[in-house]
Tab-separated table of C-alpha atoms and ligand atoms in Angstrom:
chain	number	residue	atom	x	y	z
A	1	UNK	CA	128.251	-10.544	-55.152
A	2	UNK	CA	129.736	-13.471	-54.492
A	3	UNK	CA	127.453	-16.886	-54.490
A	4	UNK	CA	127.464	-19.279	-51.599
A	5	UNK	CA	129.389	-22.249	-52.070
A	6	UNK	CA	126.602	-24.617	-51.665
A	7	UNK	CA	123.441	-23.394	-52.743
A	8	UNK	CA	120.865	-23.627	-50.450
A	9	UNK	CA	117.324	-24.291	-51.448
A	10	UNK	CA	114.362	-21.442	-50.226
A	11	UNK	CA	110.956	-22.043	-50.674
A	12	UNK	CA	109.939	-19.775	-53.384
A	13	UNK	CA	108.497	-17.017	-50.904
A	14	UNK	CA	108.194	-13.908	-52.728
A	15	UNK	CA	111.176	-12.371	-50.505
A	16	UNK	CA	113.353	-15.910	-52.284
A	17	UNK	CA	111.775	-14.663	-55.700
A	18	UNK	CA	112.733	-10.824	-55.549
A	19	UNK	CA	116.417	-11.829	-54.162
A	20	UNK	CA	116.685	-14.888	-57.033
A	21	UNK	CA	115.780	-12.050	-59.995
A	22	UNK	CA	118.617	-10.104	-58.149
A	23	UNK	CA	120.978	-12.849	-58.480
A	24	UNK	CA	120.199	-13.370	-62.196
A	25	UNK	CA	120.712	-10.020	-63.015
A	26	UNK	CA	124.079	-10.060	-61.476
A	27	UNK	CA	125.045	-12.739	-63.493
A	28	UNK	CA	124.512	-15.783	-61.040
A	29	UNK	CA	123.123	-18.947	-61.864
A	30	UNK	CA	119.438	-19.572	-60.388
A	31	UNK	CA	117.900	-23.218	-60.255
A	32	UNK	CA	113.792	-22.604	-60.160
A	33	UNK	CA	110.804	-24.513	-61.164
A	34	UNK	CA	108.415	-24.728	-64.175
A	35	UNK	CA	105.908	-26.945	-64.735
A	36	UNK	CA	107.769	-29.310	-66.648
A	37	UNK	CA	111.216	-29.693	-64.916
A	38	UNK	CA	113.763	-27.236	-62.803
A	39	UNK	CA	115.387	-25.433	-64.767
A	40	UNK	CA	119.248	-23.962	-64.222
A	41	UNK	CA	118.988	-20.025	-65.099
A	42	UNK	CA	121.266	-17.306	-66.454
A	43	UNK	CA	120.838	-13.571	-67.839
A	44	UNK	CA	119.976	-14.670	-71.765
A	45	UNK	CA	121.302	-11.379	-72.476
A	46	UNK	CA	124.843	-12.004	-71.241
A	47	UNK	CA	127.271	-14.101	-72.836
A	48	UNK	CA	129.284	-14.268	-69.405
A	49	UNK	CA	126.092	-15.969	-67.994
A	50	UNK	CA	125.222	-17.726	-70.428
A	51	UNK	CA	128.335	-19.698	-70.755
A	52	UNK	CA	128.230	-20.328	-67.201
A	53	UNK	CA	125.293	-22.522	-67.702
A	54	UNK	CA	126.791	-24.779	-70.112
A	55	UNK	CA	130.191	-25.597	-67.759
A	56	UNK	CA	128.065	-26.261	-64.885
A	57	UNK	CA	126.010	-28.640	-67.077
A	58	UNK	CA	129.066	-29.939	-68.630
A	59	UNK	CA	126.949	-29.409	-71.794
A	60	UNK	CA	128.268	-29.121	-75.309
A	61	UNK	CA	128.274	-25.369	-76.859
A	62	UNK	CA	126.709	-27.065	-79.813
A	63	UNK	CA	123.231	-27.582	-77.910
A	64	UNK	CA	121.315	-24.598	-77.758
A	65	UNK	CA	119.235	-23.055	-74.660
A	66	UNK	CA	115.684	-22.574	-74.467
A	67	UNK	CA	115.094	-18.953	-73.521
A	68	UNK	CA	111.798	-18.209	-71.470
A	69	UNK	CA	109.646	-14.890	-70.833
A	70	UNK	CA	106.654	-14.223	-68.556
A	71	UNK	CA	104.671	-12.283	-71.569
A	72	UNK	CA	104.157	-13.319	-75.430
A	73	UNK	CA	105.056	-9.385	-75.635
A	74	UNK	CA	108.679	-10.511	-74.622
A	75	UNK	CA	108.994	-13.236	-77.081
A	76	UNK	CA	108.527	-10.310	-80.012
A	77	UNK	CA	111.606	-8.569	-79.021
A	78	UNK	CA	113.595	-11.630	-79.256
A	79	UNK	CA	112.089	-13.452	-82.298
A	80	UNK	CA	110.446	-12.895	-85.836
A	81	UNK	CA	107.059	-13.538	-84.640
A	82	UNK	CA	104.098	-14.296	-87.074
A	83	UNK	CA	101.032	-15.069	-87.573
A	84	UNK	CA	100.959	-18.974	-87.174
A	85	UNK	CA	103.577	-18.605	-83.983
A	86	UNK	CA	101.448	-15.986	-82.235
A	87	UNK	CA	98.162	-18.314	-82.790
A	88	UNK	CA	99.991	-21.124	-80.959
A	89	UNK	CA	101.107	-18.672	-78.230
A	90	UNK	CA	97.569	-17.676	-77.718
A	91	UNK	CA	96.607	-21.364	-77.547
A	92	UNK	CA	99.245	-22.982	-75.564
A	93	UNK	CA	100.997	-20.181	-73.747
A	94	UNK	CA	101.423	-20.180	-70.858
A	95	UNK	CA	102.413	-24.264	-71.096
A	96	UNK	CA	104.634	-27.103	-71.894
A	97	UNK	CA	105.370	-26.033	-75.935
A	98	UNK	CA	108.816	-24.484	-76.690
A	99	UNK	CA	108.518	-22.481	-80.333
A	100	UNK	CA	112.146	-21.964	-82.454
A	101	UNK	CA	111.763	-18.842	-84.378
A	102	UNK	CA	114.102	-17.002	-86.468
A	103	UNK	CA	115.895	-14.582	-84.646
A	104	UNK	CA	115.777	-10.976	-84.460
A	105	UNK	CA	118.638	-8.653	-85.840
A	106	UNK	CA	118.031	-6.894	-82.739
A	107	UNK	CA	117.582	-9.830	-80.555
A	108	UNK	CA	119.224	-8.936	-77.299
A	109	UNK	CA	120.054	-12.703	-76.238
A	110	UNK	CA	123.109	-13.538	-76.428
A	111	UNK	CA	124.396	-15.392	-79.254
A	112	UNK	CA	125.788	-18.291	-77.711
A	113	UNK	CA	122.215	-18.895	-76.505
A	114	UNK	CA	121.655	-20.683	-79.505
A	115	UNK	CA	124.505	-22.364	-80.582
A	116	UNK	CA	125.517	-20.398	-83.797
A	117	UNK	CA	122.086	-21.050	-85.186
A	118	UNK	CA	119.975	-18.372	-86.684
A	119	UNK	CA	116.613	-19.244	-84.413
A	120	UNK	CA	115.913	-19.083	-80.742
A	121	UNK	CA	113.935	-21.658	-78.671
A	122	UNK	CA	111.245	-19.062	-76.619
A	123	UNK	CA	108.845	-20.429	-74.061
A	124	UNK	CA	106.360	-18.934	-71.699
A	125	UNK	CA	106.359	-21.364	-68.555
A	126	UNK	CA	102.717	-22.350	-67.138
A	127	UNK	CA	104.333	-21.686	-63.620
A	128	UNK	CA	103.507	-18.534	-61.581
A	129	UNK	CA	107.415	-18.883	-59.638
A	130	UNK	CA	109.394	-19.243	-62.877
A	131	UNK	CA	107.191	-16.090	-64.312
A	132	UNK	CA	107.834	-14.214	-61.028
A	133	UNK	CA	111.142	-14.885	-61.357
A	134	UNK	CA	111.479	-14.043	-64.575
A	135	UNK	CA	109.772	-10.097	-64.257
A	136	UNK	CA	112.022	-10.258	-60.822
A	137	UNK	CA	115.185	-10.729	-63.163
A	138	UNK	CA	113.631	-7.896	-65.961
A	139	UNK	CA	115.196	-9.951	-68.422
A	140	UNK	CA	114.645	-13.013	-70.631
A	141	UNK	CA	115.979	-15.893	-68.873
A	142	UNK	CA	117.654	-19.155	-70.692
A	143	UNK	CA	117.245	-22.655	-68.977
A	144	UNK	CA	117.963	-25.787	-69.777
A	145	UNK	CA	117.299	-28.585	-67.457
A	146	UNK	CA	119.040	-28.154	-64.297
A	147	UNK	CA	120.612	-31.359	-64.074
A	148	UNK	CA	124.129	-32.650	-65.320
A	149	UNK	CA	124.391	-33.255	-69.119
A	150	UNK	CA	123.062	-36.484	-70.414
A	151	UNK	CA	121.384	-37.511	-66.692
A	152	UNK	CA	118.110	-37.621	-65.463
A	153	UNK	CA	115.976	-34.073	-65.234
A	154	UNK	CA	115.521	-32.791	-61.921
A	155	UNK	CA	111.476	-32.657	-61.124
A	156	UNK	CA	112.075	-31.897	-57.352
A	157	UNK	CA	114.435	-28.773	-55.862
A	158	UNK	CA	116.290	-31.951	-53.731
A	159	UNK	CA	117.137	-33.919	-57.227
A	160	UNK	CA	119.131	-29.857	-58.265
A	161	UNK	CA	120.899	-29.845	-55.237
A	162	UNK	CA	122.282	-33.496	-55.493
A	163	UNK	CA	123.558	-33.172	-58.831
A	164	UNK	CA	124.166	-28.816	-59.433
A	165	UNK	CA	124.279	-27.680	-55.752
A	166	UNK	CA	127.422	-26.341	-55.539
A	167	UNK	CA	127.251	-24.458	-59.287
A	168	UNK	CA	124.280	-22.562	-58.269
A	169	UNK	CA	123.635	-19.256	-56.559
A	170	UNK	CA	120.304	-20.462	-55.115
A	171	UNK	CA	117.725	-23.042	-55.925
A	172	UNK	CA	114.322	-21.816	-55.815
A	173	UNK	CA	111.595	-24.647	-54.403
A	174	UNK	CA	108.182	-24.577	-55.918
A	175	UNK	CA	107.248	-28.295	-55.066
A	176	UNK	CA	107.557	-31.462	-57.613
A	177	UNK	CA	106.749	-30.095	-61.235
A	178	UNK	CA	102.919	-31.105	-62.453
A	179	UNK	CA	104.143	-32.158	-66.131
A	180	UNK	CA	107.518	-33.734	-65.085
A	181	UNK	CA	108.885	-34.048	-69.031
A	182	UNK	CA	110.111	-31.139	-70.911
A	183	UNK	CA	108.315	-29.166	-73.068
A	184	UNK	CA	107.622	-30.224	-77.114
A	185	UNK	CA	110.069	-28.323	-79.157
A	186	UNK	CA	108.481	-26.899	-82.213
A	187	UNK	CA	109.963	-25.798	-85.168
A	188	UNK	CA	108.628	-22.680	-86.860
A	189	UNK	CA	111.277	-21.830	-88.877
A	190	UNK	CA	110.181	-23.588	-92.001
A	191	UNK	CA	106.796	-24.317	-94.136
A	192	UNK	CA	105.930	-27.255	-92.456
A	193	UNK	CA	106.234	-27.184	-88.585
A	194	UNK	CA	108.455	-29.826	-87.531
A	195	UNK	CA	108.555	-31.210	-83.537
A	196	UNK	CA	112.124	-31.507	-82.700
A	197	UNK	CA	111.457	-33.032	-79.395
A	198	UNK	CA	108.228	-34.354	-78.109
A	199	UNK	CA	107.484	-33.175	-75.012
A	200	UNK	CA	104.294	-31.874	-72.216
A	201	UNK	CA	102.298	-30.887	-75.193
A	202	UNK	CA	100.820	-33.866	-77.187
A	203	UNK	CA	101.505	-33.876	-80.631
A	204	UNK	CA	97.590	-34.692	-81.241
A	205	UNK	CA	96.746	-31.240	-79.995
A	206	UNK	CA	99.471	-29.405	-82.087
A	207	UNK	CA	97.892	-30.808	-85.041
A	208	UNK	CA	94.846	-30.090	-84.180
A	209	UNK	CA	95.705	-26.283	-84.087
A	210	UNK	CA	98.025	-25.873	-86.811
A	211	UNK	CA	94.955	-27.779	-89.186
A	212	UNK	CA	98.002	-30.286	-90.663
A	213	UNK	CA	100.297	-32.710	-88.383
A	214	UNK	CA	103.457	-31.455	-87.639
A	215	UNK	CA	106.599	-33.591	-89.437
A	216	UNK	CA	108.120	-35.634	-86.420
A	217	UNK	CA	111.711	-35.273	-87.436
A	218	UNK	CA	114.735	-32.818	-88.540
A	219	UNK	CA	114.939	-31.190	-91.648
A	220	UNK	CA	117.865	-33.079	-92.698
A	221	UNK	CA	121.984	-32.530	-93.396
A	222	UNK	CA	124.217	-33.958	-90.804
A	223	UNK	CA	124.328	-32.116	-87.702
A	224	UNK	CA	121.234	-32.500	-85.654
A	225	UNK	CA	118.383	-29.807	-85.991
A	226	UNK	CA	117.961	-30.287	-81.767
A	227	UNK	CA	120.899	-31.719	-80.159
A	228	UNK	CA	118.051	-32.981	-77.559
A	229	UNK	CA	117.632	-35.657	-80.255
A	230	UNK	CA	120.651	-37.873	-79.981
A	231	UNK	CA	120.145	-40.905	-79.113
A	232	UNK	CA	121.150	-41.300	-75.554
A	233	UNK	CA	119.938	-38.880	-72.898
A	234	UNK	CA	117.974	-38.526	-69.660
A	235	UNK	CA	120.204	-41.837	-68.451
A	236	UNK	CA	120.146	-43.014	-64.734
A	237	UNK	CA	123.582	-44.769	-64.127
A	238	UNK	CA	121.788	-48.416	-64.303
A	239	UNK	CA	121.143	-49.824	-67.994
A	240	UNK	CA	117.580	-49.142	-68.903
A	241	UNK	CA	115.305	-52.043	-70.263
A	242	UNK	CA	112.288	-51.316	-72.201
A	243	UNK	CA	109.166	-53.515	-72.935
A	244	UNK	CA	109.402	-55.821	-70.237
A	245	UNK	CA	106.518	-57.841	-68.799
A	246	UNK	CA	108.606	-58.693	-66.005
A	247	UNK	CA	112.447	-58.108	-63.970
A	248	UNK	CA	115.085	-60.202	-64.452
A	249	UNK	CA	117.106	-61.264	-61.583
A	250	UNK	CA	118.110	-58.099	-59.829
A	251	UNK	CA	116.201	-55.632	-61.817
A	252	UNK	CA	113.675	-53.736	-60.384
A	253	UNK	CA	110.757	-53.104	-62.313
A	254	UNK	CA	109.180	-50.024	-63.267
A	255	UNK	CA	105.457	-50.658	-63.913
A	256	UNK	CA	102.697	-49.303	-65.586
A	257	UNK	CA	98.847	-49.916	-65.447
A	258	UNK	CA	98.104	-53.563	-63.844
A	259	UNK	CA	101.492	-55.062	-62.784
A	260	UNK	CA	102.816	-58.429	-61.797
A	261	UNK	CA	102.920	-58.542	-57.904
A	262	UNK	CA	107.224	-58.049	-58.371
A	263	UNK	CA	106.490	-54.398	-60.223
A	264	UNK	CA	109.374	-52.226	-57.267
A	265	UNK	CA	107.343	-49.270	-58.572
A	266	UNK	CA	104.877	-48.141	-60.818
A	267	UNK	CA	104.363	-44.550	-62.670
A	268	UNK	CA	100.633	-44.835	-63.108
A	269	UNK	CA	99.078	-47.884	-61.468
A	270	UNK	CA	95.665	-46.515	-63.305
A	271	UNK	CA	97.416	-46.364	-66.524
A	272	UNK	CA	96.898	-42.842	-66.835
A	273	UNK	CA	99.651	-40.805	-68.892
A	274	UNK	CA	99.673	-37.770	-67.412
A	275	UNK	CA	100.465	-39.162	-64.217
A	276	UNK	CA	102.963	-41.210	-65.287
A	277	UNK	CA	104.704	-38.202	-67.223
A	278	UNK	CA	105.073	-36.476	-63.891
A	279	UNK	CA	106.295	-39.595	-62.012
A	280	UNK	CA	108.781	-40.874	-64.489
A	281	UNK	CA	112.142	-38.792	-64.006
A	282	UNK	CA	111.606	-39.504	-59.960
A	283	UNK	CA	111.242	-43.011	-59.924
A	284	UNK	CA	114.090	-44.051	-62.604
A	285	UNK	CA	116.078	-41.676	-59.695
A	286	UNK	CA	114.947	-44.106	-57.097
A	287	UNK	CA	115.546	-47.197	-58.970
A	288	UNK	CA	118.575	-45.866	-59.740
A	289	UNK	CA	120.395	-47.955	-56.703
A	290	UNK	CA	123.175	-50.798	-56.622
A	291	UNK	CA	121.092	-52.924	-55.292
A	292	UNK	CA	119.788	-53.248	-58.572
A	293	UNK	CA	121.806	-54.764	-61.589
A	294	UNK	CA	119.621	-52.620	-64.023
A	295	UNK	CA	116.067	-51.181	-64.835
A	296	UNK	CA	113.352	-53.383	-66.638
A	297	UNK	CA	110.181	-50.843	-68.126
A	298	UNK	CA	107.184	-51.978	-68.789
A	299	UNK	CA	106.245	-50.638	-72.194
A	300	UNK	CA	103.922	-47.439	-72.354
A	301	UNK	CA	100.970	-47.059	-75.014
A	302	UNK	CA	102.172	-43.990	-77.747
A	303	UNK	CA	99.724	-41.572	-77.649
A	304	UNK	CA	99.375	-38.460	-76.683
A	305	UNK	CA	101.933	-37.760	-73.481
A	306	UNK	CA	102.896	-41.776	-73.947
A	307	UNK	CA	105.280	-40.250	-76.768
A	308	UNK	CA	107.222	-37.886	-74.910
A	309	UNK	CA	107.503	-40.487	-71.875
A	310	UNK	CA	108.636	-42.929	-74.965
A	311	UNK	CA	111.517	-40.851	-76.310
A	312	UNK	CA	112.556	-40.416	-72.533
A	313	UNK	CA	112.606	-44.007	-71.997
A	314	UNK	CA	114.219	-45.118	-75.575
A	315	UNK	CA	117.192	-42.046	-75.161
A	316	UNK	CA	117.461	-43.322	-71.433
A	317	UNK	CA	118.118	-47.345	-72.892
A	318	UNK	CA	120.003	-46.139	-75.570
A	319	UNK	CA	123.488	-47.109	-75.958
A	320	UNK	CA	125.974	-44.786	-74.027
A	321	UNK	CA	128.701	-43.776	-76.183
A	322	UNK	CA	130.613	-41.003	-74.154
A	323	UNK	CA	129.859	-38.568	-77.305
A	324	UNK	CA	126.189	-38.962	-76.989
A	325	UNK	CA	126.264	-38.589	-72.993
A	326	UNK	CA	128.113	-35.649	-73.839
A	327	UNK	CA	125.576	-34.065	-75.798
A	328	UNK	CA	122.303	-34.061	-74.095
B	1	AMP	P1	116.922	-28.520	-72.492
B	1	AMP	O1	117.675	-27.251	-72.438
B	1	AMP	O2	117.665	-29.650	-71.871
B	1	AMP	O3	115.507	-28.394	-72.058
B	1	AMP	O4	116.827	-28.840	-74.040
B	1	AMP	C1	116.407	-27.822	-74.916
B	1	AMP	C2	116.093	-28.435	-76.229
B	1	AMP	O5	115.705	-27.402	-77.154
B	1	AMP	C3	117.292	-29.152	-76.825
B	1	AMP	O6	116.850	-30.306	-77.488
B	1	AMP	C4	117.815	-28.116	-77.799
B	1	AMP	O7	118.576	-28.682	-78.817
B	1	AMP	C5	116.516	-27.496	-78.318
B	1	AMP	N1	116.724	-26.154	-78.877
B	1	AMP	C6	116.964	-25.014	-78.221
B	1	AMP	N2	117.144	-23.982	-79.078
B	1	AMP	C7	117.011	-24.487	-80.316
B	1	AMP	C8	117.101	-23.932	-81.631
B	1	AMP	N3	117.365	-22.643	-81.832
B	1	AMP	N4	116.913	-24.760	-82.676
B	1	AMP	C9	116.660	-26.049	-82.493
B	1	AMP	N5	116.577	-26.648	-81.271
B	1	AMP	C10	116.743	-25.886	-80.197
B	2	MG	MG1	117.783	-31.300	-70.642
């Protein structure tokens, strides 16, 4: 079947869900929601789809996909599952915490899912659509963020259609995502579990469950363990400026916690992280305006979901070299 040009967005009735799963499994591309952001989706199993996803992101083959099921039972056919990944499943799963595994010989995803590596990113999203969607599709389903490489995630099904609208089949609607930042990647692959991005899960409570904290960067060697890592990344098209206590003229000034009376908006005016985790993508896409010369951030305490909002933030102010706004 051919798609629609421009892909309209349907509330995810369960009608929107059974006819989404059919596009998958044809092959189309299917924007949907998780809790953490909307993510664009394609067949893991088929290389046609698969590569689909990465032109309409415009995203390097080099960055692997995160590939999610609706059952830890899934995750076993596609990965070497053991004893310390399937403890974390039962702790976090359905949530915000990605685990890379080593791949099975028999893995049925499709190679290019992860980037000539010999692990695959599996996640089990804590949102009843993208699961539904998922057991409509009978297949594992890879998703990345559904937004154009290097920019801002989408948290809303209106922030897919203004940047991927025409490059998907349909965009499901499930309401603004509760987390609003991506899930913590995890690496499993070695003796020491190492987060390759920090993300929805708190690194606090990872090392609480796996009795030792987690290293905090790649394992080494030159090319990065999680292309998610380089340096710039999640960038509105204003420069990003972090720490400030107030804007410069014509800034506008993203707040947090008590804020001088010029703050244009703030992500938590309680200081609470979780809310400002779930605000941040949407409001640097509002302040993301030429009225404004650039974006001044107040600075965000680094704890617990402070750190994933923090690597947002720092990625987003990064320099923008066009190889690293190629990469993300
Ligand atoms: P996104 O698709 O934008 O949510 O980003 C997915 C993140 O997971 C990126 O940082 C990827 O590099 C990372 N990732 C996916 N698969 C793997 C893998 N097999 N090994 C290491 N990192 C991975
Ligand atoms: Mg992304």
């Amino acid at each position: 079947m051919t798609p629609p040009s421009a892909a309209p967005i349907h509330p995810a009735t369960a009608a929107a869900i059974a006819e989404a799963g059919r596009l998958l499994a044809e092959g189309h591309l299917v924007a949907f929601p998780t809790e953490t952001v909307y993510g664009l989706g394609a067949d893991s199993t088929s290389d046609r789809a698969v590569a689909a996803v990465f032109a309409a992101k415009g995203r390097p083959s080099f960055n692997p996909l995160i590939v999610h099921v609706a059952d830890p039972a899934d995750a076993e056919r596609l990965v070497v599952v053991d004893a310390r990944a399937r403890a974390l499943m039962a702790r976090f799963w359905p949530g915000a915490l990605t685990l890379v595994l080593p791949r099975r010989a028999d893995s049925p995803v499709s190679l290019l899912v992860s980037a000539g590596l010999d692990s695959v990113a599996v996640r089990l999203p804590d949102h009843e659509v993208a699961r539904a969607l998922i057991r409509a599709a009978g297949r594992p389903v890879a998703a990345p963020s559904a937004n154009r490489s290097g920019a801002v995630s989408p948290t809303t099904a209106a922030h897919v259609a203004q940047s991927l609208g025409d490059r998907v089949a349909m965009i499901l609607d499930g309401g603004p995502c509760r987390v609003g930042v991506e899930s913590t990647v995890l690496d499993l692959c070695h003796e020491r579990p190492a987060i390759l991005r920090p993300g929805g899960i708190p690194m606090e409570a990872l090392a609480d469950a796996l009795g030792e904290p987690p290293l905090t960067s790649g394992h080494g060697g030159d090319a990065p363990r999680s292309p998610g890592m380089l340096e710039s990344h999640y960038a509105p098209g204003l420069a990003v400026r972090l720490c400030a206590c107030s804007p410069r003229p014509g800034e506008a000034l993203l707040a947090f916690g008590a804020a001088p009376a010029d703050a244009t908006l703030n992500l938590s005016p309680s200081g609470d992280l979780e809310e400002a985790a779930a605000n941040l993508f949407a409001m640097l896409r509002a302040l993301d305006r030429p009225e404004f010369t650039g974006i001044a951030v107040m600075s965000i305490p680094d704890r617990g979901l402070g750190r994933a909002i923090n690597d947002r933030l720092r990625r987003a102010a990064a320099p923008r070299s066009s190889a690293t706004r190629e990469a993300s």
